């Protein structure tokens, strides 16, 4: 499977939090990747990864988490849980249709494709065509 197929926006829904965890994965260049993650109204987490050259998987280069925001209590447990998971270092990212399986520290999390931007673009593109079908204005 090509590495490009894991690029994009993903989300993780859990009963530990009211809002889903949002994640964006981007291939920067060469073997460098970034995984940015946050829960709405929460702290930003970013993992800088290097693709393992002579094998499968990734190696954590750097992990950062902002401590600027007090996460709402309904999402605090989920944010803490995901932060602990990411601090272990993502070792693999595997796409399976509309799911992405993330492995870190021997644990796995299954993310689903977040197509909210695609839906917004479709809505924007649909509005002008609906207006064209309207009546005459003078």
XYZ file of C-alpha atoms in Angstrom:
138
model
C 0.000 0.000 0.000
C 1.316 3.420 -0.859
C 2.309 5.710 1.969
C 0.163 8.524 0.542
C -3.018 6.698 1.416
C -2.601 7.445 5.138
C -2.391 11.217 4.542
C -5.514 13.053 5.575
C -7.943 13.720 8.385
C -9.078 11.094 10.862
C -11.139 10.924 14.049
C -11.428 8.684 17.103
C -14.730 8.458 18.941
C -14.709 7.155 22.506
C -17.063 6.972 25.454
C -14.251 8.596 27.478
C -15.005 11.966 25.884
C -17.890 14.045 24.601
C -16.061 15.176 21.436
C -13.989 12.984 19.091
C -10.204 13.180 18.848
C -9.308 14.847 15.528
C -6.080 13.840 13.794
C -4.326 15.028 10.637
C -1.494 13.074 9.076
C 0.846 14.659 6.553
C 3.852 13.323 4.665
C 6.286 16.236 4.787
C 9.138 14.973 2.579
C 11.455 12.011 2.298
C 10.935 9.874 5.385
C 9.480 12.710 7.524
C 5.843 12.680 8.670
C 3.781 14.742 11.100
C 0.752 13.586 13.055
C -1.220 16.478 14.593
C -3.957 15.672 17.055
C -6.456 17.493 19.267
C -9.853 17.331 20.866
C -12.036 20.402 20.253
C -11.348 23.028 22.973
C -8.337 20.976 24.100
C -4.558 20.940 23.771
C -2.702 20.387 20.504
C -0.459 17.307 20.264
C 2.074 16.724 17.501
C 4.265 13.730 16.731
C 7.175 14.106 14.323
C 7.902 10.696 12.805
C 10.493 9.132 10.527
C 9.549 6.252 8.272
C 11.801 3.277 8.999
C 13.986 2.897 5.904
C 14.864 -0.792 6.073
C 11.552 -2.107 7.314
C 7.979 -1.345 8.139
C 6.715 1.318 10.467
C 7.765 4.613 12.015
C 10.083 5.960 14.683
C 9.144 8.871 16.975
C 11.509 11.818 16.530
C 9.707 14.375 18.701
C 6.427 14.692 20.610
C 4.963 18.022 21.741
C 1.782 18.830 23.610
C 0.590 22.330 24.370
C -0.373 23.023 27.963
C -2.127 26.295 27.252
C -5.712 25.219 27.555
C -7.651 23.677 30.389
C -9.526 20.938 28.600
C -13.240 20.783 29.462
C -13.864 18.070 32.047
C -16.054 16.079 29.635
C -12.990 15.558 27.383
C -10.150 15.567 29.950
C -10.003 11.773 30.431
C -9.927 11.137 26.680
C -7.245 13.785 26.090
C -5.052 12.379 28.879
C -5.527 8.856 27.532
C -4.622 9.856 23.964
C -1.633 11.910 25.129
C -0.273 8.904 27.047
C -0.825 6.738 23.962
C 1.020 9.152 21.626
C 3.908 9.714 24.077
C 4.779 6.024 23.652
C 5.637 6.802 20.038
C 3.671 5.799 16.971
C 5.351 2.742 15.515
C 2.920 1.962 12.708
C 0.092 3.482 10.675
C -1.936 1.089 8.510
C -4.936 2.037 6.406
C -7.805 -0.395 6.016
C -10.468 1.116 3.733
C -11.973 4.035 5.738
C -10.121 3.100 8.938
C -6.586 3.828 10.094
C -4.965 1.528 12.643
C -2.394 3.342 14.773
C 0.071 1.371 16.869
C 2.012 2.967 19.730
C 3.690 1.144 22.619
C 2.079 -2.143 21.616
C -1.441 -0.622 21.841
C -3.712 -0.023 18.852
C -6.338 2.634 18.178
C -8.679 2.568 15.216
C -9.416 5.939 13.646
C -12.149 6.540 11.074
C -11.829 8.786 8.060
C -12.996 12.307 8.875
C -14.635 13.650 5.742
C -15.993 16.842 7.303
C -13.935 19.012 4.915
C -15.174 17.011 1.929
C -18.776 17.483 3.113
C -18.192 21.241 3.549
C -16.748 21.488 0.021
C -19.711 19.557 -1.404
C -22.118 21.882 0.427
C -20.300 24.977 -0.915
C -20.359 23.615 -4.458
C -24.038 22.672 -4.198
C -25.227 26.128 -3.063
C -24.441 28.065 -6.277
C -26.256 25.519 -8.460
C -29.347 25.745 -6.249
C -29.336 29.537 -6.550
C -29.103 29.423 -10.365
C -32.398 27.555 -10.529
C -34.222 30.370 -8.721
C -36.615 32.929 -10.196
C -35.899 36.256 -11.852
C -34.768 39.215 -9.838
C -35.120 42.828 -10.954
